[in-house]
XYZ file of C-alpha atoms in Angstrom:
626
model
C 154.193 64.318 103.434
C 151.417 61.760 103.850
C 148.393 60.940 101.746
C 145.019 60.398 103.390
C 141.942 59.013 101.648
C 138.450 58.902 103.125
C 136.974 55.460 103.789
C 133.579 54.122 104.785
C 133.635 52.263 108.083
C 129.915 51.986 108.855
C 126.443 52.393 107.427
C 126.528 56.045 108.408
C 126.453 58.530 105.556
C 128.300 61.329 107.385
C 131.829 61.125 108.797
C 133.791 63.486 111.026
C 137.127 64.791 109.765
C 138.705 64.545 113.210
C 138.027 60.813 113.642
C 141.091 58.793 112.615
C 138.936 55.740 111.862
C 137.452 57.611 108.899
C 140.761 57.874 107.002
C 143.181 55.525 105.365
C 146.837 56.511 105.339
C 148.828 55.590 102.259
C 151.133 52.712 103.128
C 148.693 51.439 105.763
C 147.266 52.611 109.029
C 144.883 55.401 109.971
C 145.113 58.921 111.295
C 143.687 62.409 111.092
C 144.973 64.359 108.094
C 146.562 67.733 108.669
C 147.500 69.517 111.853
C 147.004 72.725 113.804
C 150.443 73.876 112.657
C 151.021 75.846 109.486
C 153.247 74.089 106.983
C 151.575 70.700 107.099
C 151.911 68.980 103.691
C 149.371 66.156 103.930
C 147.518 65.396 100.713
C 143.842 64.701 101.422
C 141.255 63.051 99.163
C 137.552 62.811 99.985
C 136.631 59.855 97.777
C 133.264 58.272 97.096
C 133.292 54.590 96.163
C 130.984 51.839 95.046
C 129.681 51.380 98.587
C 128.123 54.837 98.670
C 128.684 58.572 98.798
C 131.382 60.153 100.889
C 130.042 62.900 103.169
C 132.661 64.396 105.481
C 132.129 67.147 108.046
C 135.034 69.425 108.941
C 134.280 70.388 112.554
C 137.678 70.839 114.163
C 138.014 73.183 117.125
C 140.796 75.343 115.687
C 142.363 76.391 112.399
C 143.653 73.358 110.468
C 146.353 72.966 107.825
C 146.850 70.450 104.998
C 148.959 70.339 101.848
C 146.314 69.683 99.161
C 142.639 68.771 98.994
C 140.761 66.744 96.368
C 137.057 65.902 96.376
C 136.300 63.050 93.956
C 133.011 61.338 93.065
C 132.657 57.670 92.103
C 131.323 56.776 88.676
C 130.965 53.424 86.914
C 129.113 52.092 83.879
C 129.469 48.315 84.335
C 127.494 46.309 85.207
C 125.150 49.336 85.323
C 125.628 53.112 85.473
C 126.194 54.378 88.995
C 127.428 57.648 90.466
C 128.271 58.344 94.098
C 128.839 61.962 95.115
C 131.577 63.157 97.411
C 130.922 66.092 99.759
C 133.089 67.959 102.242
C 131.112 70.166 104.630
C 133.159 72.877 106.349
C 130.946 73.818 109.251
C 133.333 75.496 111.643
C 136.708 77.162 111.814
C 139.196 77.377 108.930
C 140.733 74.747 106.673
C 143.983 76.072 105.170
C 145.150 74.255 102.034
C 148.722 75.149 101.138
C 148.432 74.077 97.522
C 145.568 73.222 95.176
C 141.945 72.540 96.004
C 140.378 70.290 93.357
C 136.770 69.300 92.777
C 137.278 66.738 90.053
C 133.757 66.202 88.649
C 130.202 67.500 88.581
C 129.409 65.282 91.580
C 132.158 66.739 93.738
C 130.814 69.122 96.386
C 132.128 71.406 99.085
C 129.588 73.105 101.336
C 130.320 75.950 103.708
C 128.152 76.625 106.745
C 130.012 79.491 108.345
C 133.487 78.042 107.894
C 136.471 79.213 105.857
C 138.343 77.405 103.083
C 141.592 78.805 101.718
C 143.908 77.472 99.036
C 146.459 78.676 96.538
C 144.058 77.719 93.731
C 140.620 76.194 93.354
C 140.034 73.968 90.308
C 136.283 73.556 90.455
C 134.448 71.103 88.217
C 131.761 70.527 90.838
C 129.998 72.911 93.194
C 131.045 74.994 96.174
C 128.006 76.342 97.994
C 126.814 77.864 101.238
C 128.008 80.783 103.332
C 131.366 81.587 104.810
C 134.703 82.553 103.268
C 136.440 81.135 100.198
C 139.957 82.160 99.224
C 142.025 81.135 96.215
C 142.135 81.751 92.479
C 139.131 80.035 90.909
C 139.058 78.112 87.638
C 137.002 75.337 86.078
C 133.494 74.852 84.750
C 131.789 74.259 88.085
C 129.488 76.407 90.199
C 129.992 78.778 93.111
C 126.596 79.167 94.821
C 125.920 81.580 97.682
C 123.121 80.192 99.843
C 121.941 80.492 103.425
C 123.992 83.622 104.155
C 126.946 85.562 102.766
C 129.632 83.776 100.765
C 132.754 85.942 100.750
C 135.261 85.467 97.902
C 138.492 87.156 98.955
C 140.696 86.524 95.896
C 140.630 88.065 92.438
C 138.462 86.192 89.941
C 140.334 85.917 86.670
C 139.077 84.559 83.370
C 136.981 81.504 84.173
C 134.021 79.485 82.959
C 132.818 79.018 86.533
C 129.158 79.869 87.129
C 128.642 82.281 90.033
C 125.104 82.141 91.426
C 123.118 83.741 94.238
C 120.257 81.823 95.848
C 117.199 83.542 97.287
C 117.999 85.607 100.380
C 121.746 84.933 100.130
C 124.643 87.260 99.336
C 127.754 86.770 97.222
C 130.614 89.121 98.041
C 133.596 89.835 95.793
C 136.463 91.386 97.745
C 138.723 91.905 94.737
C 138.652 92.258 90.955
C 136.371 90.261 88.649
C 137.247 89.576 84.996
C 135.140 90.561 81.996
C 134.012 87.053 81.021
C 132.565 86.288 84.455
C 128.776 86.210 84.860
C 127.032 86.473 88.220
C 123.424 85.255 88.249
C 120.567 85.960 90.651
C 118.671 82.653 90.767
C 115.507 84.138 92.294
C 113.850 87.501 92.893
C 115.922 88.159 95.999
C 119.558 88.072 96.994
C 122.464 90.501 97.151
C 125.641 90.953 95.142
C 128.229 92.769 97.280
C 131.092 94.501 95.478
C 133.855 95.596 97.835
C 135.864 96.928 94.878
C 133.193 98.043 92.386
C 135.744 99.842 90.241
C 137.404 96.474 89.569
C 134.220 94.586 88.721
C 134.211 93.915 84.972
C 131.811 90.982 84.950
C 128.183 90.821 83.850
C 125.164 90.598 86.144
C 122.314 88.310 85.112
C 118.878 87.608 86.555
C 118.089 91.103 87.850
C 114.347 91.682 88.009
C 112.415 94.963 88.008
C 110.909 96.030 91.326
C 107.309 97.052 90.655
C 106.709 98.505 94.125
C 109.810 100.283 95.454
C 107.954 102.110 98.213
C 109.624 100.216 101.060
C 112.993 99.426 99.574
C 113.849 96.625 97.173
C 111.212 93.931 96.756
C 111.038 91.195 94.148
C 114.484 91.841 92.744
C 118.148 91.318 93.423
C 120.194 94.044 95.101
C 123.704 95.238 94.304
C 125.618 96.561 97.315
C 128.546 98.856 96.581
C 130.352 98.653 99.909
C 132.437 101.541 101.157
C 131.592 103.973 98.346
C 129.536 106.331 100.484
C 126.415 107.962 99.149
C 125.405 107.675 95.518
C 124.910 111.071 93.900
C 123.247 109.714 90.773
C 122.415 106.446 89.080
C 120.847 105.729 85.733
C 120.398 103.038 83.098
C 122.490 103.519 79.966
C 121.706 101.674 76.757
C 118.924 99.740 78.447
C 121.265 97.392 80.329
C 124.217 99.189 81.961
C 123.797 100.610 85.453
C 125.736 103.889 85.535
C 126.464 104.907 89.126
C 128.112 108.122 90.318
C 129.376 108.486 93.883
C 131.667 110.931 95.621
C 134.421 108.307 95.417
C 134.059 107.386 91.745
C 131.917 106.425 88.773
C 131.001 102.801 88.104
C 129.399 101.062 85.128
C 127.837 97.671 85.843
C 126.929 95.538 82.828
C 123.780 93.412 83.009
C 121.975 91.042 80.667
C 118.661 92.798 81.325
C 116.587 95.110 79.165
C 115.626 97.978 81.446
C 114.628 100.716 79.000
C 112.164 102.988 80.788
C 113.140 101.712 84.237
C 115.094 103.440 86.978
C 117.893 102.769 89.449
C 116.819 103.246 93.064
C 119.168 103.134 96.026
C 119.455 103.354 99.795
C 122.199 103.206 102.415
C 123.394 99.737 103.403
C 124.007 101.006 106.941
C 127.759 100.324 106.741
C 129.128 103.163 104.649
C 127.969 101.748 101.337
C 124.871 101.881 99.168
C 122.415 99.298 97.917
C 120.936 99.769 94.458
C 118.279 97.981 92.452
C 116.138 98.383 89.342
C 112.545 99.618 89.635
C 109.825 100.546 87.168
C 108.818 103.822 88.817
C 110.460 106.846 90.264
C 109.780 107.395 93.927
C 108.005 110.689 94.494
C 104.845 109.975 96.393
C 105.626 106.301 96.693
C 108.428 106.444 99.194
C 109.102 110.142 99.841
C 109.417 110.355 103.594
C 107.982 113.237 105.599
C 109.102 113.896 109.189
C 106.212 113.231 111.588
C 105.684 112.710 115.293
C 105.887 108.961 114.616
C 109.097 109.257 112.627
C 109.693 109.505 108.875
C 106.581 108.304 107.037
C 106.070 107.786 103.313
C 103.804 110.573 102.092
C 101.256 108.155 100.625
C 100.894 106.559 104.068
C 100.053 109.840 105.822
C 96.518 110.571 107.008
C 94.772 113.501 108.650
C 95.346 111.694 111.944
C 99.080 112.403 111.609
C 101.077 115.413 112.720
C 104.197 116.499 110.888
C 107.326 117.962 112.432
C 108.040 121.309 110.811
C 111.475 122.824 110.296
C 111.110 124.902 113.464
C 110.531 121.737 115.487
C 106.822 122.118 116.152
C 104.198 119.456 115.575
C 101.423 120.472 113.176
C 98.328 118.363 112.422
C 97.592 117.494 108.800
C 94.278 118.927 107.599
C 94.239 117.643 104.001
C 96.382 115.633 101.596
C 95.999 116.311 97.892
C 96.826 113.610 95.372
C 97.037 113.606 91.582
C 98.315 110.939 89.199
C 99.476 112.345 85.854
C 100.042 110.663 82.514
C 102.795 112.886 81.156
C 102.713 111.168 77.767
C 99.277 112.750 77.230
C 100.193 116.157 78.661
C 100.487 118.930 76.034
C 103.321 120.627 77.965
C 104.968 117.900 80.065
C 107.862 120.174 81.043
C 105.374 122.103 83.198
C 104.516 118.981 85.202
C 107.466 116.563 84.932
C 109.162 115.958 88.294
C 112.303 117.719 89.403
C 114.795 115.242 90.868
C 116.854 116.588 93.766
C 119.664 114.160 94.345
C 120.818 113.106 97.789
C 123.155 115.679 99.399
C 122.430 118.306 96.716
C 121.971 121.097 99.280
C 124.155 119.807 102.125
C 125.167 116.523 103.682
C 121.945 114.497 104.038
C 119.857 117.312 102.566
C 118.063 115.555 101.122
C 119.068 112.302 102.793
C 118.086 110.418 99.636
C 116.717 111.367 96.248
C 113.643 113.580 96.373
C 111.205 114.342 93.567
C 108.885 117.330 93.604
C 106.714 119.145 91.095
C 108.511 121.921 89.181
C 107.001 124.761 91.223
C 107.136 123.101 94.621
C 108.970 125.623 96.778
C 112.063 124.725 98.754
C 113.118 126.722 101.795
C 116.608 128.117 101.197
C 118.307 130.946 103.098
C 115.001 132.134 104.524
C 113.263 132.222 101.140
C 110.859 130.004 99.209
C 112.287 129.123 95.791
C 110.502 126.959 93.183
C 112.523 123.813 92.487
C 112.558 124.467 88.729
C 114.655 127.629 89.234
C 117.452 125.573 90.815
C 117.832 122.989 88.030
C 121.532 122.625 87.157
C 121.431 119.361 85.166
C 123.777 117.855 87.722
C 122.492 117.443 91.274
C 119.084 118.911 90.380
C 117.502 117.804 87.109
C 114.083 117.660 85.515
C 113.078 114.160 84.476
C 111.420 115.060 81.194
C 111.330 111.434 80.021
C 109.137 110.339 82.936
C 105.951 108.769 81.591
C 103.821 109.068 84.718
C 104.047 110.528 88.189
C 101.830 110.824 91.241
C 102.042 114.019 93.261
C 100.960 114.445 96.865
C 100.691 117.718 98.766
C 100.244 118.063 102.523
C 98.139 120.898 103.947
C 98.354 122.112 107.539
C 96.389 124.701 109.501
C 99.029 127.177 108.396
C 101.587 127.331 105.629
C 104.799 125.862 107.046
C 108.071 124.178 106.183
C 108.040 120.372 106.183
C 111.059 118.092 106.138
C 110.901 115.887 103.045
C 113.810 113.431 103.081
C 115.295 115.912 105.607
C 115.157 118.790 103.095
C 113.037 121.825 104.071
C 110.115 122.121 101.645
C 106.790 123.919 101.822
C 103.442 122.509 102.840
C 100.431 123.158 100.615
C 99.390 126.794 100.157
C 96.048 127.264 98.431
C 96.842 129.536 95.512
C 93.681 128.621 93.659
C 95.042 125.329 92.335
C 93.159 122.914 94.594
C 91.299 121.639 91.531
C 94.605 120.222 90.286
C 94.141 117.390 92.792
C 91.771 114.524 92.089
C 90.450 114.317 95.658
C 89.576 118.014 96.083
C 85.869 117.571 95.331
C 86.126 120.124 92.519
C 85.967 119.998 88.741
C 89.304 118.456 87.824
C 91.830 120.396 85.753
C 92.640 117.924 82.972
C 96.291 118.839 82.311
C 97.545 120.835 85.305
C 100.611 123.033 84.997
C 102.161 123.658 88.376
C 102.883 127.378 88.114
C 103.759 129.706 90.971
C 101.640 132.839 90.598
C 103.719 135.384 92.455
C 101.062 138.067 92.008
C 98.528 136.393 94.279
C 97.861 138.169 97.554
C 98.159 134.910 99.511
C 101.921 134.965 99.029
C 101.970 138.182 101.048
C 99.299 137.341 103.603
C 99.520 133.572 104.149
C 102.986 132.345 103.132
C 105.388 131.323 105.879
C 108.360 132.939 104.095
C 108.875 135.340 101.188
C 108.650 133.925 97.675
C 111.895 134.494 95.734
C 111.801 134.258 91.938
C 113.910 137.213 90.826
C 117.295 136.652 89.234
C 118.967 138.726 91.947
C 117.557 136.474 94.664
C 117.887 133.099 92.957
C 121.108 133.154 90.914
C 123.525 133.316 93.907
C 121.838 130.240 95.389
C 121.872 128.496 92.000
C 125.605 129.214 91.686
C 126.269 127.818 95.165
C 124.372 124.587 94.464
C 126.056 124.165 91.076
C 129.490 124.567 92.694
C 128.528 121.982 95.303
C 127.422 119.580 92.562
C 130.843 119.814 90.931
C 132.402 119.100 94.323
C 130.238 115.975 94.577
C 131.745 114.662 91.352
C 129.270 115.855 88.725
C 130.471 117.178 85.398
C 129.061 120.555 84.306
C 126.690 119.867 81.400
C 128.536 122.052 78.886
C 125.430 123.409 77.145
C 125.941 124.195 73.458
C 124.436 127.554 72.444
C 124.474 130.024 69.587
C 123.482 133.661 69.101
C 122.440 133.064 65.486
C 118.619 132.968 65.165
C 118.789 131.355 61.695
C 115.802 133.447 60.640
C 114.086 132.299 57.443
C 110.672 131.976 55.865
C 108.783 128.752 55.153
C 106.145 128.961 52.436
C 104.582 126.392 50.113
C 106.935 123.772 51.519
C 110.006 125.799 50.556
C 112.622 127.566 52.637
C 113.454 131.177 51.746
C 116.628 132.691 53.176
C 117.019 136.465 53.553
C 118.489 138.257 50.542
C 119.748 140.933 52.932
C 120.266 141.053 56.690
C 121.783 144.010 58.516
C 121.212 145.697 61.876
C 118.169 143.563 62.618
C 116.501 144.172 59.231
C 115.853 140.954 57.283
C 114.635 141.101 53.674
C 112.936 138.145 51.957
C 111.658 137.880 48.380
C 108.661 135.582 47.916
C 107.617 134.465 44.406
C 104.059 134.857 43.074
C 101.390 132.482 44.303
C 102.938 131.753 47.706
C 100.543 131.030 50.593
C 100.887 129.634 54.126
C 103.828 131.782 55.158
C 105.672 131.105 58.419
C 108.465 133.139 59.977
C 110.812 130.442 61.268
C 113.918 130.539 63.441
C 115.696 128.819 66.245
C 113.810 129.004 69.543
C 114.721 128.355 73.147
C 113.100 128.836 76.530
C 115.302 131.266 78.504
C 115.020 128.909 81.472
C 116.782 126.197 79.456
C 119.869 128.409 79.248
C 119.579 130.321 82.522
C 117.397 128.172 84.815
C 117.183 130.834 87.506
C 115.091 132.980 85.129
C 111.456 131.913 85.332
C 110.622 132.196 81.646
C 109.651 128.968 79.918
C 108.290 130.487 76.739
C 109.884 129.198 73.559
C 111.382 132.415 72.178
C 112.400 132.810 68.560
C 112.927 136.471 67.636
C 111.385 139.707 68.930
C 109.742 141.367 65.925
C 109.241 145.125 66.067
C 108.085 145.813 62.504
C 106.675 143.927 59.475
C 106.676 145.574 56.044
C 105.247 144.201 52.761
C 106.212 145.633 49.369
C 104.506 144.602 46.110
C 105.747 146.655 43.187
C 105.244 150.244 44.292
C 102.726 149.312 47.006
C 103.869 149.600 50.607
C 102.003 148.064 53.543
C 103.000 147.781 57.178
C 101.506 145.235 59.551
C 101.736 146.348 63.199
C 102.945 143.663 65.610
C 99.728 143.984 67.606
C 97.636 143.154 64.542
C 94.811 140.759 65.588
C 95.627 138.431 62.683
C 98.982 137.596 64.261
C 97.975 134.602 66.344
C 99.553 131.178 65.912
C 103.229 131.212 66.855
C 103.182 134.703 68.382
C 103.558 135.531 72.077
C 101.799 138.474 73.701
C 102.716 142.014 72.724
C 105.298 143.700 74.940
C 105.930 147.422 75.265
C 108.407 149.776 76.836
C 107.670 153.448 76.534
C 106.733 154.028 72.913
C 108.444 150.832 71.706
C 106.444 147.713 70.881
C 107.615 144.212 69.982
C 106.372 140.662 69.890
C 108.301 137.418 70.312
C 107.716 134.496 67.992
C 107.939 130.888 69.168
C 110.175 129.888 66.266
C 107.341 129.121 63.832
C 105.033 132.156 63.601
C 102.278 132.313 60.994
C 102.161 135.417 58.772
C 98.706 136.063 57.248
C 100.074 137.135 53.883
C 100.228 135.783 50.344
C 102.081 136.904 47.235
C 99.143 136.707 44.823
C 100.131 137.196 41.198
C 103.190 139.269 42.002
C 106.374 138.759 43.939
C 106.392 140.180 47.463
C 109.285 141.686 49.358
C 108.940 140.980 53.066
C 110.893 143.063 55.582
C 111.093 141.820 59.150
C 112.659 144.132 61.718
C 114.026 142.208 64.714
C 114.552 144.164 67.893
C 116.096 141.315 69.902
C 117.210 137.722 69.603
C 117.994 135.108 72.232
C 120.779 132.785 73.244
C 119.652 129.565 71.604
C 120.260 126.176 73.137
C 121.258 123.637 70.502
C 119.760 120.634 72.291
C 116.629 119.782 74.286
C 113.617 121.934 73.382
C 115.714 124.246 71.288
C 116.669 121.362 69.034
C 113.032 120.323 68.710
C 111.988 123.830 67.687
C 114.912 124.049 65.295
C 113.828 120.826 63.611
C 110.309 122.162 63.197
C 111.555 125.454 61.791
C 114.040 123.965 59.305
């Protein structure tokens, strides 16, 4: 074993490793430290001194081996403070260090410019920066900075106070596990963190910014690349800071120091079997949804009437009109009728859609030769409605004929004029203030102009819903496990008090109201049938179906028919079958009665109840009715 120490031999500030004149051998003499043979035990020190900094370039023509490596700065305080940095630049090939690599102070530097440095351990009090490969267990209070390219860390990163940083345009790759007290920081609004083993990453990510224009991929923010995980099936932000990512190969939670409440996780393929993800402030419906055209996939907002789309049957069709409408869903009285439906990548088949697609609730998808509104296929797994979305912009593409477009490779309809052109702000018509995107199956145009039959019946839709739900489970989604009850919890609200039935049997509910009661409401749980069975196109909030209302005051007997014109607020339209008549409440139906000076006995005959969902809209109605 020999010990080599760097020495200054000229006014030059940079010295080649493979020049023997640049080294002093302990005991006298010179030489080149290390050898091309594994097992070399030379101890090497790159040492700055009072004459100036030590800058050494490792540019050997083959892999090189040494025993240990130390990079040491020079510091003195007398006669005046002075510091000289020491730097080892590994520009080519590989330097194998059998034992420890030590950067002894804040002015000790190792730079990589495509080379590789390996050691049994790396005690870093300085800075290792650049691009290349670094191997060895890392400790110390120094910095690891990826810059100029990709810096690949091949060893596990255990508990350490080392600062891991990513410069603009660079990438830092962790090949193995990362401990919980490790923080990785994006220094600018670009850069990539590559996780080859995302399930073993327990660190925290700092410096992520929010992309304010995700139309062409990530811009103005750092990117996290989950290599080798395949396609992401869903990603969301939990608790405002944790990125929750679901893929076919596993579920990953990535902690960040950000506050991303109201933001979204967007993603795209990295082209190598993995997926890149980033944080953005908008969902990508119009901004980024790609439509197949004769010039390739084009974002829908970039289409013009000079373009021709490629339809599902392979023909080119010119665009005749593009409708656009931006909606503020926070101001919409019924946002569930306009909030986007998110169809996750691969929900229908591999690459159908090829990435997440968002459509309006009644936008029809072409499935098994039929047109089915997206809302009827919601399974709260691979197809969900984003009810918390604050704003969305919808585009619709019209052709000379109704046809099937390819949106993110998923067959979806072009625009069919069903009388809703005024929904769009560029139609030249009086604008509908709060549009609700309903499919009106009774319109003749569905028979005369549609390119395929419209399917909205349970018999037609439920088998397809079941198939897509089964596929979602196969993609790794958990069935939502909806909590329901058959109990309507029927009661009366009057004068700020809750009155429970004194008798309830066979659909007959009896309430006793004290004298002087006004402002009577018939209250119950309420749920939209579509929230329990999405394939049923009924989004009314249904409480109970009332078939008879009877009022008794002393010996007086009065019956109020369910089609009485005074039954307005909280009552749905009258329904009949044969000689039977009933009327659904919405969970808080006003009764135009008062008890006057005498107590009133109220009989409510209920012909049917519902299956009530105990969350979502059902919970909201329950809270109002309680």
